[in-house]
Coordinates of C-alpha atoms and ligand atoms in Angstrom, one line a residue:
X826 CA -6.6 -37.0 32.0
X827 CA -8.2 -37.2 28.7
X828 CA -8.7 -33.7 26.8
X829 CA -11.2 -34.1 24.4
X830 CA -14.7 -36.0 24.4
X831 CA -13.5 -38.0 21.4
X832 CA -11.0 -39.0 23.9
X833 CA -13.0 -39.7 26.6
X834 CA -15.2 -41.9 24.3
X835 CA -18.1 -39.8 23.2
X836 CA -19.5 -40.7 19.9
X837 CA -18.7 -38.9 17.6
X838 CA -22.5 -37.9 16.6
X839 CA -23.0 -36.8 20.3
X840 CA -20.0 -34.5 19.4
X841 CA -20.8 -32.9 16.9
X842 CA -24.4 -32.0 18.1
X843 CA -22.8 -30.8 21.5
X844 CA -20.4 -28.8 19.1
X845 CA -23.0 -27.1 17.6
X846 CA -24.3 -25.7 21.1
X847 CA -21.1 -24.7 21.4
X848 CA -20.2 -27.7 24.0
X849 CA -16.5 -27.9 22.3
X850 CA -14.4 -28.9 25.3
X851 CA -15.1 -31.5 28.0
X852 CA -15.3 -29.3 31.6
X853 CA -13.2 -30.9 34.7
X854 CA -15.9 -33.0 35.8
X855 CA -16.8 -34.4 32.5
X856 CA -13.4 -35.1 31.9
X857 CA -13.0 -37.2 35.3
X858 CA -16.3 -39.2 35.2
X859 CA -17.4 -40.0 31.7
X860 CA -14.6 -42.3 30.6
X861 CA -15.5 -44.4 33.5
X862 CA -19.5 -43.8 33.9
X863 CA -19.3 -45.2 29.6
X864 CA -17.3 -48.1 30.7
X865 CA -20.2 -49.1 33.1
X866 CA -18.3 -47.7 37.1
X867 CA -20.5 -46.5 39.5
X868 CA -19.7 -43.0 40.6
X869 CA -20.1 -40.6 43.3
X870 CA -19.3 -37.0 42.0
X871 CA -19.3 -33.3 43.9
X872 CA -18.4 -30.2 41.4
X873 CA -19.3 -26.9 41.4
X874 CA -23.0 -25.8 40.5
X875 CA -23.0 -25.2 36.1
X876 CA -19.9 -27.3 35.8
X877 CA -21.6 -29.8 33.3
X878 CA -22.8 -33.2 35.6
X879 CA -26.2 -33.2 33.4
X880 CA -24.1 -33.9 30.3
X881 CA -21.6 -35.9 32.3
X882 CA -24.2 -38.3 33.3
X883 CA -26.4 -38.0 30.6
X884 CA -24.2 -39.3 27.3
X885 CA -23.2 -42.2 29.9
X886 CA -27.1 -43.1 30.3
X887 CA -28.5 -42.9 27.2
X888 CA -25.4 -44.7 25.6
X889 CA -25.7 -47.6 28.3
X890 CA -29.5 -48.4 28.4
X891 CA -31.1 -50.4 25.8
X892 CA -34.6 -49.9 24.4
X893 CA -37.4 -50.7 27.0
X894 CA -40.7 -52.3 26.6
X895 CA -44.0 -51.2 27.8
X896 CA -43.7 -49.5 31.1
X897 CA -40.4 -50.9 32.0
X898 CA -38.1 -48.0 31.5
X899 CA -34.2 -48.8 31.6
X900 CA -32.8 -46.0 32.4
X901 CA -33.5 -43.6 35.8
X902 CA -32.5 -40.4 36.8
X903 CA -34.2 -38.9 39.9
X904 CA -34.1 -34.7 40.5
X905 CA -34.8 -33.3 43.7
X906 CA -37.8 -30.8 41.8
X907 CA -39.7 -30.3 38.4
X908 CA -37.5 -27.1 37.5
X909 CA -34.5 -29.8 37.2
X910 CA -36.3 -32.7 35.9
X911 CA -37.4 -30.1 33.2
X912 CA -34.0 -28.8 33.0
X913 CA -32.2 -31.9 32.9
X914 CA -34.8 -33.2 29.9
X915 CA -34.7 -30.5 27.8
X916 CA -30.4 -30.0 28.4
X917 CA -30.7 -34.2 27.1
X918 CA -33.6 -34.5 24.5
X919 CA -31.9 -33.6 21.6
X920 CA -28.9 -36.3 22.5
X921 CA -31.4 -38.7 23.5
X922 CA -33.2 -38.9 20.1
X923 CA -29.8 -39.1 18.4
X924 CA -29.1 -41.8 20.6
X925 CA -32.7 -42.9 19.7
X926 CA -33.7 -43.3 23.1
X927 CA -37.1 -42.0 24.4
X928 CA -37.0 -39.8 27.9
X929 CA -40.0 -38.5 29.7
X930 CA -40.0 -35.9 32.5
X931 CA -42.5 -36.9 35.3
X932 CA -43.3 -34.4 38.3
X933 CA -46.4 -33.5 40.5
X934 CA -48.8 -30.9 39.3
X935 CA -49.3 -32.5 35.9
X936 CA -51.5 -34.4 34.7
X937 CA -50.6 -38.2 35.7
X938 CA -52.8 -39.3 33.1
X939 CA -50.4 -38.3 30.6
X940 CA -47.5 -39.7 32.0
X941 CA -49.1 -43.4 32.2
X942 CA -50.1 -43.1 28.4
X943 CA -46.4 -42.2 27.8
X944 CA -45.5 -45.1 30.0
X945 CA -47.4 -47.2 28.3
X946 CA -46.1 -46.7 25.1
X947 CA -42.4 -47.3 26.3
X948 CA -40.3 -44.9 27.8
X949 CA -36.3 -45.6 27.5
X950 CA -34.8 -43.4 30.6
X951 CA -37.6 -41.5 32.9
X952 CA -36.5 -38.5 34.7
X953 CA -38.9 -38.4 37.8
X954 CA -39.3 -36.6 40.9
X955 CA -39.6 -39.4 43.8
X956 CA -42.9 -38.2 45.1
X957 CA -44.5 -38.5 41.3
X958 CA -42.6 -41.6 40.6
X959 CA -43.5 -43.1 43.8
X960 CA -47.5 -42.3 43.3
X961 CA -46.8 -44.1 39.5
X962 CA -45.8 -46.9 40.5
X963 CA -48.7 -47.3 43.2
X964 CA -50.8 -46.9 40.5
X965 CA -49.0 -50.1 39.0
X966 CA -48.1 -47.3 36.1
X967 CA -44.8 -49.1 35.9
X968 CA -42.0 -51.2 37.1
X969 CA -38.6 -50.5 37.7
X970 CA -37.2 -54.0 37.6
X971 CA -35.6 -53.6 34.3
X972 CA -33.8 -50.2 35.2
X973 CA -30.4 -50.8 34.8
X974 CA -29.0 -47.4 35.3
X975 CA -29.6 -45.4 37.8
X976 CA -28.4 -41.2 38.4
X977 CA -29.3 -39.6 41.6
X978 CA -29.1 -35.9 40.6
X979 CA -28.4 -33.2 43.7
X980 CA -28.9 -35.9 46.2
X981 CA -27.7 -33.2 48.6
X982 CA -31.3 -31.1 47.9
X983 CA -32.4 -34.7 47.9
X984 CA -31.9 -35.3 51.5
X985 CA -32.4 -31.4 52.0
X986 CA -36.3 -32.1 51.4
X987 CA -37.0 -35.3 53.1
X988 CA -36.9 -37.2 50.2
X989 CA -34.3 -40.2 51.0
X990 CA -37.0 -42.9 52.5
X991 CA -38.6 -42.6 48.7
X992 CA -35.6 -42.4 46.9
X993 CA -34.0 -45.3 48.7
X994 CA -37.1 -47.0 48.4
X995 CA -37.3 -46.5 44.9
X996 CA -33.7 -47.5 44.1
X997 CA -34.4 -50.9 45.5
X998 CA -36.7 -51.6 42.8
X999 CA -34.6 -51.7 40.1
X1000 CA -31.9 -54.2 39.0
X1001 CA -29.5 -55.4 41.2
X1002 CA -27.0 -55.3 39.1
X1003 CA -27.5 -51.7 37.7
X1004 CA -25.0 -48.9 37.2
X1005 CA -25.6 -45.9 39.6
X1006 CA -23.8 -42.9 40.0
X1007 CA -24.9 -40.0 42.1
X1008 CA -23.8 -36.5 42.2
X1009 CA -24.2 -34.3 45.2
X1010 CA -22.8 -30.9 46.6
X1011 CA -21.5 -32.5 49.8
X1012 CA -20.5 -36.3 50.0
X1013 CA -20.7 -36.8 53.5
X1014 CA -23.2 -37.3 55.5
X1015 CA -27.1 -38.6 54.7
X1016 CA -25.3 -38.6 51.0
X1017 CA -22.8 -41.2 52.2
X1018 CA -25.2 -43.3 53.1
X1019 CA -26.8 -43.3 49.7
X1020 CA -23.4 -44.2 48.7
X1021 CA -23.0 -47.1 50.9
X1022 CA -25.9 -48.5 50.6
X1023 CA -26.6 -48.3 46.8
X1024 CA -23.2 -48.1 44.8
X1025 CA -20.5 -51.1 44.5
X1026 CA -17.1 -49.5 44.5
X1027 CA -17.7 -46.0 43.7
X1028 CA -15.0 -43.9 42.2
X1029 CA -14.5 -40.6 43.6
X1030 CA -14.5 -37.4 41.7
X1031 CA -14.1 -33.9 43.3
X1032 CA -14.0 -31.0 41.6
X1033 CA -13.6 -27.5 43.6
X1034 CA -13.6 -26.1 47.0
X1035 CA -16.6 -27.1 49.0
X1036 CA -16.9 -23.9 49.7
X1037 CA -17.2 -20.9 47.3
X1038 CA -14.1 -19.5 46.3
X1039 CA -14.0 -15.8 47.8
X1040 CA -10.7 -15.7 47.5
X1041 CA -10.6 -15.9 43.8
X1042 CA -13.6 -13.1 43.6
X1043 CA -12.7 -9.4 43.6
X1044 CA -15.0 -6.7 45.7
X1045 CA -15.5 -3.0 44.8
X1046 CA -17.2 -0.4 46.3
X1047 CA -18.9 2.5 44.9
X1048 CA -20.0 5.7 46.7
X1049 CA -22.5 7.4 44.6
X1050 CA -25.2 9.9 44.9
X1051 CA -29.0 8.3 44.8
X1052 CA -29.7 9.6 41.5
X1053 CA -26.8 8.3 40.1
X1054 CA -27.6 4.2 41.4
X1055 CA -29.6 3.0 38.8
X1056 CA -27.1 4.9 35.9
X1057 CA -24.1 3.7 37.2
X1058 CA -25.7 0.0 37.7
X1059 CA -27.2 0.3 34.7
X1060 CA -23.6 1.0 32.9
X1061 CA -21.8 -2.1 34.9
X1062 CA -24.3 -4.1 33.9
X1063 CA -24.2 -3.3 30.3
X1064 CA -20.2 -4.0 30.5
X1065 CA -20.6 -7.3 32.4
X1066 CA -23.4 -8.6 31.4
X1067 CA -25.2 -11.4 33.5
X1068 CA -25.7 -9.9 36.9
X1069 CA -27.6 -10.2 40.2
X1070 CA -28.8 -6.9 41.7
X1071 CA -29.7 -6.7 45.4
X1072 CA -31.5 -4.3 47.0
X1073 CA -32.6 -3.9 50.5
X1074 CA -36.5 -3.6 50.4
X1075 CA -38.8 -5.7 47.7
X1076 CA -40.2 -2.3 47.1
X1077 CA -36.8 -1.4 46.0
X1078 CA -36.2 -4.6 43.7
X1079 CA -39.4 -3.8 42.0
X1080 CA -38.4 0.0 41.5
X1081 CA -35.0 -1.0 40.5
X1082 CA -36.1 -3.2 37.7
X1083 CA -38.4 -0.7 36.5
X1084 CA -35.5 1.7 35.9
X1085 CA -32.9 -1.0 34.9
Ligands
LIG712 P1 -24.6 -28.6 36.7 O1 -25.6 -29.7 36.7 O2 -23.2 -29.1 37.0 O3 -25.0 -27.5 37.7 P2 -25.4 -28.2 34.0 O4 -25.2 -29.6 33.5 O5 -26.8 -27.7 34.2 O6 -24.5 -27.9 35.3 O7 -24.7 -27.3 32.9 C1 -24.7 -25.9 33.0 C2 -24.5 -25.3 31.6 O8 -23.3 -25.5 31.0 C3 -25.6 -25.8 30.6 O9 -26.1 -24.7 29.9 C4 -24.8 -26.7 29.7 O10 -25.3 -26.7 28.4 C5 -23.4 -26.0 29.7 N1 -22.3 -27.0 29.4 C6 -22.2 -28.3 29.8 N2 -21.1 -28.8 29.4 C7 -20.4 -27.8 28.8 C8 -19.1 -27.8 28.1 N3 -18.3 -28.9 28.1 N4 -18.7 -26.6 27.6 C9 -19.5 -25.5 27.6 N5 -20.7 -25.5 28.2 C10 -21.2 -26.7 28.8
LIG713 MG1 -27.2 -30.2 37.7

């Protein structure tokens, strides 16, 4: 398995602007898929939540698609809900425009106005929730017949929230020929179907249990007066840093943040 991202391919301009976010070493999943997802393999990938897959399959799309024309986008990548479109935009934007390719976010509950002026002026890779994406293209907005590369992002959640008659529906629409790969928490399932119906000769990647690893996590158990809680959270917080504090009532996260 290759070790570096010059290794795996990565331009060396990609690498040195993922460098300075302190994105020095490929992680397992990158290190599996991107080789292949750059040499134009569809993929079907399941890793561990923060392990990397925007950048995995980001580099891969905006390398692979070439400028489009007015509202024919060549590039895809559908998210489950606007806090991940946004997410995955703003993790790619600064890649993108070093790649000098154009990426819009599109999502219900903004204005769709917007998004068709964008549109019209050319938009390289869309990142789009399917019901927003699905209303665009109603509204003859665009057309997805020269998208040749298609991501489907959390296609678990995907299925989760009823979404897989628009997704499939919307995957149809573009090239035949296209590149998708899809990454998902679980594989089986309404996700294999995706799989089977939409990818030609997936590879496989895996990374992790597919369940959390409790046996890797270690418990303690303090026994401490009342008074003492929010102190004695307060200090293991400021040793560990990012934490999660639950409490039993709202009432109590509310008070507990106050103090913390
Ligand atoms: P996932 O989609 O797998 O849940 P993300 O792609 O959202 O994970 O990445 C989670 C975080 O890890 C992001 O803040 C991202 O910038 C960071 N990250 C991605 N790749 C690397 C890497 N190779 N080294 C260090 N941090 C990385
Ligand atoms: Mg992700």
């Amino acid at each position: 398995m290759a070790a570096t991202f010059q290794e795996l391919g990565v331009p060396l301009e990609f690498i040195e602007l993922l460098n300075t976010k302190n994105i020095t070493m490929p992680t397992p999943i990158q290190a599996a898929t991107m080789q292949d997802a750059m040499r134009g393999s569809d993929l079907c990938g399941r890793a561990p939540t923060g392990s990397g897959k925007t950048i995995a399959f980001g580099i891969p799309v905006i390398t692979g698609v070439t400028k489009a024309t007015a509202k024919r986008p060549t590039g895809l990548i559908l998210a489950p809900t606007r806090e991940l479109a946004e997410q995955i935009t703003s993790e790619l934007q600064g890649l993108a425009q070093l790649g000098k390719r154009s990426m819009l976010a599109v999502y219900g509950g903004t204005s769709i106005k917007k998004h068709k002026n964008r549109l019209n002026k050319g938009v390289d890779i869309l990142v789009a929730c399917p019901g927003r994406l699905n209303d665009l293209l109603q509204q003859k907005a665009l057309t997805l017949d020269e998208v040749s590369f298609v991501v489907i992002d959390e296609a678990d959640r995907m299925a989760d929230m009823g979404f897989l008659p628009e997704v499939k529906k919307i995957v149809r629409l573009t090239k035949g020929d296209r590149q998708t790969i899809l990454f998902s928490a679980t594989l089986d399932g309404a996700v294999s179907e995706l799989t089977r119906q939409f990818q030609k000769n997936p590879i496989r990647h895996e990374v992790g249990s597919k369940t959390p690893d409790i046996q890797s996590m270690e418990h303690f158990f303090w026994k401490v007066n009342r008074d003492s809680r929010v102190p004695a959270a307060a200090n293991l917080i400021l040793q560990r840093g990012k934490t999660i504090v639950f409490t039993r009532t709202r009432y109590g996260a509310e008070r507990a943040a106050k103090h913390l």
